């Protein structure tokens, strides 16, 4: 319960003290359809946002020592995104509406419980990643997002290194052209 209040308070303080002169959207809510889920992104500075998403995530493990297999699990992902190419896009007469740009993002992710689909045993996983991302939002609110980068995670079997890979297709709700 204390963690929820801390998280809420942090987001509230950031929102109150956010700069008024931002290039990023103040906030946007996206429904993801590729792996069902939802994302909320809130602008906190000129080129920075905080993104929180909940979705179904895919896990695959191949091991000579542990059970090999796959699973589809619920996953929560939090990111601090720094969009570094807005000015270049504007100089080339390209859009930045809907946070259309490339970004770098430290990422934290939590996955847990029994798989909804798959043959892996129940696993709880917490991890950190440093990702490079691309987000594009079309004129009618269609959005795709791709993240990739190295990660380290701790699960029921120990600590391991891996690749964080995330691809989303969705629609921004209430999108204004």
PDB file of C-alpha atoms in Angstrom:
ATOM      1  CA  UNK A   1       0.000   0.000   0.000  1.00  0.00           C
ATOM      2  CA  UNK A   2       2.853   2.385   0.838  1.00  0.00           C
ATOM      3  CA  UNK A   3       4.452   1.632  -2.545  1.00  0.00           C
ATOM      4  CA  UNK A   4       1.242   2.624  -4.363  1.00  0.00           C
ATOM      5  CA  UNK A   5       1.115   5.946  -2.499  1.00  0.00           C
ATOM      6  CA  UNK A   6       4.785   6.574  -3.214  1.00  0.00           C
ATOM      7  CA  UNK A   7       4.263   5.861  -6.919  1.00  0.00           C
ATOM      8  CA  UNK A   8       1.143   8.057  -7.065  1.00  0.00           C
ATOM      9  CA  UNK A   9       2.878  10.889  -5.179  1.00  0.00           C
ATOM     10  CA  UNK A  10       5.894  10.751  -7.489  1.00  0.00           C
ATOM     11  CA  UNK A  11       3.746  11.006 -10.631  1.00  0.00           C
ATOM     12  CA  UNK A  12       1.679  13.814  -9.076  1.00  0.00           C
ATOM     13  CA  UNK A  13       4.730  15.872  -8.093  1.00  0.00           C
ATOM     14  CA  UNK A  14       6.272  15.424 -11.541  1.00  0.00           C
ATOM     15  CA  UNK A  15       3.008  16.476 -13.209  1.00  0.00           C
ATOM     16  CA  UNK A  16       2.681  19.586 -11.032  1.00  0.00           C
ATOM     17  CA  UNK A  17       6.278  20.702 -11.624  1.00  0.00           C
ATOM     18  CA  UNK A  18       6.420  19.768 -15.315  1.00  0.00           C
ATOM     19  CA  UNK A  19       7.566  22.471 -17.669  1.00  0.00           C
ATOM     20  CA  UNK A  20       4.888  24.329 -19.612  1.00  0.00           C
ATOM     21  CA  UNK A  21       7.109  24.714 -22.697  1.00  0.00           C
ATOM     22  CA  UNK A  22       7.210  21.092 -23.857  1.00  0.00           C
ATOM     23  CA  UNK A  23       7.474  19.454 -27.242  1.00  0.00           C
ATOM     24  CA  UNK A  24       6.036  16.190 -25.945  1.00  0.00           C
ATOM     25  CA  UNK A  25       2.332  15.589 -25.402  1.00  0.00           C
ATOM     26  CA  UNK A  26       1.052  16.497 -21.932  1.00  0.00           C
ATOM     27  CA  UNK A  27      -0.458  13.004 -21.740  1.00  0.00           C
ATOM     28  CA  UNK A  28      -1.717  10.287 -24.030  1.00  0.00           C
ATOM     29  CA  UNK A  29      -3.491   6.994 -23.421  1.00  0.00           C
ATOM     30  CA  UNK A  30      -3.027   4.173 -25.930  1.00  0.00           C
ATOM     31  CA  UNK A  31      -4.879   0.884 -26.312  1.00  0.00           C
ATOM     32  CA  UNK A  32      -2.519  -1.760 -27.679  1.00  0.00           C
ATOM     33  CA  UNK A  33      -3.888  -4.486 -29.945  1.00  0.00           C
ATOM     34  CA  UNK A  34      -0.866  -6.625 -30.950  1.00  0.00           C
ATOM     35  CA  UNK A  35      -0.461  -8.090 -27.462  1.00  0.00           C
ATOM     36  CA  UNK A  36      -3.529  -6.680 -25.663  1.00  0.00           C
ATOM     37  CA  UNK A  37      -2.763  -3.943 -23.183  1.00  0.00           C
ATOM     38  CA  UNK A  38      -2.806  -0.239 -22.429  1.00  0.00           C
ATOM     39  CA  UNK A  39      -0.152   2.485 -22.146  1.00  0.00           C
ATOM     40  CA  UNK A  40      -0.128   5.904 -20.521  1.00  0.00           C
ATOM     41  CA  UNK A  41       2.564   8.438 -21.374  1.00  0.00           C
ATOM     42  CA  UNK A  42       2.929  11.750 -19.517  1.00  0.00           C
ATOM     43  CA  UNK A  43       5.183  14.639 -20.537  1.00  0.00           C
ATOM     44  CA  UNK A  44       7.500  15.831 -17.766  1.00  0.00           C
ATOM     45  CA  UNK A  45      10.005  18.077 -19.579  1.00  0.00           C
ATOM     46  CA  UNK A  46      10.675  19.553 -23.004  1.00  0.00           C
ATOM     47  CA  UNK A  47      11.709  16.229 -24.589  1.00  0.00           C
ATOM     48  CA  UNK A  48      11.012  13.730 -21.783  1.00  0.00           C
ATOM     49  CA  UNK A  49       8.097  11.553 -20.722  1.00  0.00           C
ATOM     50  CA  UNK A  50       7.279   8.838 -18.252  1.00  0.00           C
ATOM     51  CA  UNK A  51       5.502   5.842 -19.741  1.00  0.00           C
ATOM     52  CA  UNK A  52       3.653   3.108 -17.867  1.00  0.00           C
ATOM     53  CA  UNK A  53       2.115   0.145 -19.666  1.00  0.00           C
ATOM     54  CA  UNK A  54       0.415  -3.078 -18.771  1.00  0.00           C
ATOM     55  CA  UNK A  55       0.052  -5.839 -21.309  1.00  0.00           C
ATOM     56  CA  UNK A  56       0.574  -9.465 -22.080  1.00  0.00           C
ATOM     57  CA  UNK A  57       4.244 -10.314 -22.546  1.00  0.00           C
ATOM     58  CA  UNK A  58       5.889 -13.280 -24.202  1.00  0.00           C
ATOM     59  CA  UNK A  59       8.708 -15.211 -22.510  1.00  0.00           C
ATOM     60  CA  UNK A  60      10.901 -17.901 -24.033  1.00  0.00           C
ATOM     61  CA  UNK A  61      13.529 -19.993 -22.272  1.00  0.00           C
ATOM     62  CA  UNK A  62      15.843 -22.590 -23.693  1.00  0.00           C
ATOM     63  CA  UNK A  63      18.130 -24.257 -21.218  1.00  0.00           C
ATOM     64  CA  UNK A  64      20.031 -27.484 -20.722  1.00  0.00           C
ATOM     65  CA  UNK A  65      19.583 -27.217 -16.945  1.00  0.00           C
ATOM     66  CA  UNK A  66      16.057 -25.825 -16.517  1.00  0.00           C
ATOM     67  CA  UNK A  67      12.744 -26.399 -18.220  1.00  0.00           C
ATOM     68  CA  UNK A  68      12.647 -25.108 -21.794  1.00  0.00           C
ATOM     69  CA  UNK A  69       9.469 -23.593 -23.166  1.00  0.00           C
ATOM     70  CA  UNK A  70       7.416 -20.450 -23.601  1.00  0.00           C
ATOM     71  CA  UNK A  71       4.662 -18.531 -21.859  1.00  0.00           C
ATOM     72  CA  UNK A  72       2.389 -15.523 -22.209  1.00  0.00           C
ATOM     73  CA  UNK A  73       2.334 -13.557 -18.946  1.00  0.00           C
ATOM     74  CA  UNK A  74       0.931 -10.286 -17.635  1.00  0.00           C
ATOM     75  CA  UNK A  75       3.688  -7.655 -17.582  1.00  0.00           C
ATOM     76  CA  UNK A  76       4.041  -4.065 -16.339  1.00  0.00           C
ATOM     77  CA  UNK A  77       6.677  -1.822 -17.932  1.00  0.00           C
ATOM     78  CA  UNK A  78       7.798   1.614 -16.729  1.00  0.00           C
ATOM     79  CA  UNK A  79      10.089   3.913 -18.724  1.00  0.00           C
ATOM     80  CA  UNK A  80      11.642   7.358 -18.561  1.00  0.00           C
ATOM     81  CA  UNK A  81      11.866   8.334 -22.237  1.00  0.00           C
ATOM     82  CA  UNK A  82      14.171  10.994 -23.616  1.00  0.00           C
ATOM     83  CA  UNK A  83      13.214  11.904 -27.210  1.00  0.00           C
ATOM     84  CA  UNK A  84      16.453  13.087 -28.784  1.00  0.00           C
ATOM     85  CA  UNK A  85      15.515  13.811 -32.405  1.00  0.00           C
ATOM     86  CA  UNK A  86      12.544  16.211 -32.246  1.00  0.00           C
ATOM     87  CA  UNK A  87      14.488  19.212 -33.568  1.00  0.00           C
ATOM     88  CA  UNK A  88      15.910  17.216 -36.460  1.00  0.00           C
ATOM     89  CA  UNK A  89      12.411  15.998 -37.359  1.00  0.00           C
ATOM     90  CA  UNK A  90      11.078  19.557 -37.251  1.00  0.00           C
ATOM     91  CA  UNK A  91      13.988  20.799 -39.406  1.00  0.00           C
ATOM     92  CA  UNK A  92      13.023  18.197 -42.033  1.00  0.00           C
ATOM     93  CA  UNK A  93       9.307  19.164 -41.855  1.00  0.00           C
ATOM     94  CA  UNK A  94       8.349  15.876 -40.190  1.00  0.00           C
ATOM     95  CA  UNK A  95       5.749  15.398 -37.485  1.00  0.00           C
ATOM     96  CA  UNK A  96       6.412  15.140 -33.754  1.00  0.00           C
ATOM     97  CA  UNK A  97       2.711  15.110 -32.781  1.00  0.00           C
ATOM     98  CA  UNK A  98       1.819  12.123 -30.597  1.00  0.00           C
ATOM     99  CA  UNK A  99       5.437  11.896 -29.429  1.00  0.00           C
ATOM    100  CA  UNK A 100       6.563  10.747 -32.858  1.00  0.00           C
ATOM    101  CA  UNK A 101      10.302  10.331 -32.518  1.00  0.00           C
ATOM    102  CA  UNK A 102      13.233   8.210 -31.412  1.00  0.00           C
ATOM    103  CA  UNK A 103      14.146   7.862 -27.758  1.00  0.00           C
ATOM    104  CA  UNK A 104      16.468   6.354 -25.185  1.00  0.00           C
ATOM    105  CA  UNK A 105      14.863   4.915 -22.067  1.00  0.00           C
ATOM    106  CA  UNK A 106      15.933   3.247 -18.855  1.00  0.00           C
ATOM    107  CA  UNK A 107      13.249   0.625 -18.317  1.00  0.00           C
ATOM    108  CA  UNK A 108      11.958  -1.425 -15.416  1.00  0.00           C
ATOM    109  CA  UNK A 109       9.663  -4.391 -15.970  1.00  0.00           C
ATOM    110  CA  UNK A 110       7.779  -6.806 -13.722  1.00  0.00           C
ATOM    111  CA  UNK A 111       6.243 -10.062 -14.904  1.00  0.00           C
ATOM    112  CA  UNK A 112       4.546 -12.585 -12.730  1.00  0.00           C
ATOM    113  CA  UNK A 113       2.268 -15.455 -12.083  1.00  0.00           C
ATOM    114  CA  UNK A 114       1.271 -18.495 -14.061  1.00  0.00           C
ATOM    115  CA  UNK A 115       1.368 -18.293 -17.847  1.00  0.00           C
ATOM    116  CA  UNK A 116      -1.962 -17.600 -19.497  1.00  0.00           C
ATOM    117  CA  UNK A 117      -0.752 -19.627 -22.480  1.00  0.00           C
ATOM    118  CA  UNK A 118       2.323 -21.830 -22.601  1.00  0.00           C
ATOM    119  CA  UNK A 119       4.214 -24.570 -20.851  1.00  0.00           C
ATOM    120  CA  UNK A 120       6.699 -22.727 -18.618  1.00  0.00           C
ATOM    121  CA  UNK A 121       6.281 -23.076 -14.894  1.00  0.00           C
ATOM    122  CA  UNK A 122       5.048 -20.072 -12.946  1.00  0.00           C
ATOM    123  CA  UNK A 123       7.769 -17.481 -12.728  1.00  0.00           C
ATOM    124  CA  UNK A 124       8.120 -14.071 -11.177  1.00  0.00           C
ATOM    125  CA  UNK A 125      10.526 -11.747 -12.911  1.00  0.00           C
ATOM    126  CA  UNK A 126      11.839  -8.236 -12.219  1.00  0.00           C
ATOM    127  CA  UNK A 127      14.268  -6.586 -14.590  1.00  0.00           C
ATOM    128  CA  UNK A 128      16.048  -3.479 -15.787  1.00  0.00           C
ATOM    129  CA  UNK A 129      16.899  -2.569 -19.364  1.00  0.00           C
ATOM    130  CA  UNK A 130      18.470   0.265 -21.347  1.00  0.00           C
ATOM    131  CA  UNK A 131      16.518   0.543 -24.580  1.00  0.00           C
ATOM    132  CA  UNK A 132      16.522   2.391 -27.865  1.00  0.00           C
ATOM    133  CA  UNK A 133      12.986   3.088 -29.036  1.00  0.00           C
ATOM    134  CA  UNK A 134      11.080   4.335 -32.050  1.00  0.00           C
ATOM    135  CA  UNK A 135       7.513   5.611 -31.751  1.00  0.00           C
ATOM    136  CA  UNK A 136       5.352   6.804 -34.629  1.00  0.00           C
ATOM    137  CA  UNK A 137       1.811   8.162 -34.365  1.00  0.00           C
ATOM    138  CA  UNK A 138      -0.210   8.665 -37.537  1.00  0.00           C
ATOM    139  CA  UNK A 139      -2.670  11.461 -38.299  1.00  0.00           C
ATOM    140  CA  UNK A 140      -5.650   9.366 -37.181  1.00  0.00           C
ATOM    141  CA  UNK A 141      -4.078   8.138 -33.938  1.00  0.00           C
ATOM    142  CA  UNK A 142      -2.689   4.783 -35.104  1.00  0.00           C
ATOM    143  CA  UNK A 143       0.569   4.203 -33.225  1.00  0.00           C
ATOM    144  CA  UNK A 144       3.417   1.730 -33.385  1.00  0.00           C
ATOM    145  CA  UNK A 145       6.276   1.500 -30.953  1.00  0.00           C
ATOM    146  CA  UNK A 146       9.452  -0.599 -30.962  1.00  0.00           C
ATOM    147  CA  UNK A 147      11.979  -0.961 -28.087  1.00  0.00           C
ATOM    148  CA  UNK A 148      15.130  -3.049 -27.948  1.00  0.00           C
ATOM    149  CA  UNK A 149      18.113  -3.181 -25.619  1.00  0.00           C
ATOM    150  CA  UNK A 150      20.178  -5.188 -23.166  1.00  0.00           C
ATOM    151  CA  UNK A 151      18.579  -6.207 -19.904  1.00  0.00           C
ATOM    152  CA  UNK A 152      19.336  -7.851 -16.622  1.00  0.00           C
ATOM    153  CA  UNK A 153      16.592  -9.652 -14.748  1.00  0.00           C
ATOM    154  CA  UNK A 154      16.027 -11.726 -11.672  1.00  0.00           C
ATOM    155  CA  UNK A 155      13.570 -14.613 -11.746  1.00  0.00           C
ATOM    156  CA  UNK A 156      12.908 -17.742  -9.720  1.00  0.00           C
ATOM    157  CA  UNK A 157      16.018 -19.367 -11.215  1.00  0.00           C
ATOM    158  CA  UNK A 158      18.548 -16.585 -10.584  1.00  0.00           C
ATOM    159  CA  UNK A 159      19.925 -13.458 -12.219  1.00  0.00           C
ATOM    160  CA  UNK A 160      20.480 -13.455 -15.965  1.00  0.00           C
ATOM    161  CA  UNK A 161      21.265 -11.146 -18.850  1.00  0.00           C
ATOM    162  CA  UNK A 162      19.039 -10.983 -21.884  1.00  0.00           C
ATOM    163  CA  UNK A 163      17.513  -8.824 -24.568  1.00  0.00           C
ATOM    164  CA  UNK A 164      14.463  -6.664 -23.884  1.00  0.00           C
ATOM    165  CA  UNK A 165      12.325  -6.588 -27.018  1.00  0.00           C
ATOM    166  CA  UNK A 166       8.947  -4.852 -27.201  1.00  0.00           C
ATOM    167  CA  UNK A 167       6.699  -4.141 -30.187  1.00  0.00           C
ATOM    168  CA  UNK A 168       3.299  -2.479 -29.879  1.00  0.00           C
ATOM    169  CA  UNK A 169       0.513  -1.584 -32.293  1.00  0.00           C
ATOM    170  CA  UNK A 170      -2.359   0.499 -30.999  1.00  0.00           C
ATOM    171  CA  UNK A 171      -4.557   3.563 -31.099  1.00  0.00           C
ATOM    172  CA  UNK A 172      -4.190   6.770 -29.078  1.00  0.00           C
ATOM    173  CA  UNK A 173      -7.557   7.557 -27.471  1.00  0.00           C
ATOM    174  CA  UNK A 174      -8.853  11.092 -27.937  1.00  0.00           C
ATOM    175  CA  UNK A 175      -6.146  11.887 -30.481  1.00  0.00           C
ATOM    176  CA  UNK A 176      -6.319  15.393 -31.999  1.00  0.00           C
ATOM    177  CA  UNK A 177      -4.798  15.837 -35.435  1.00  0.00           C
TER     178      UNK A 177
END
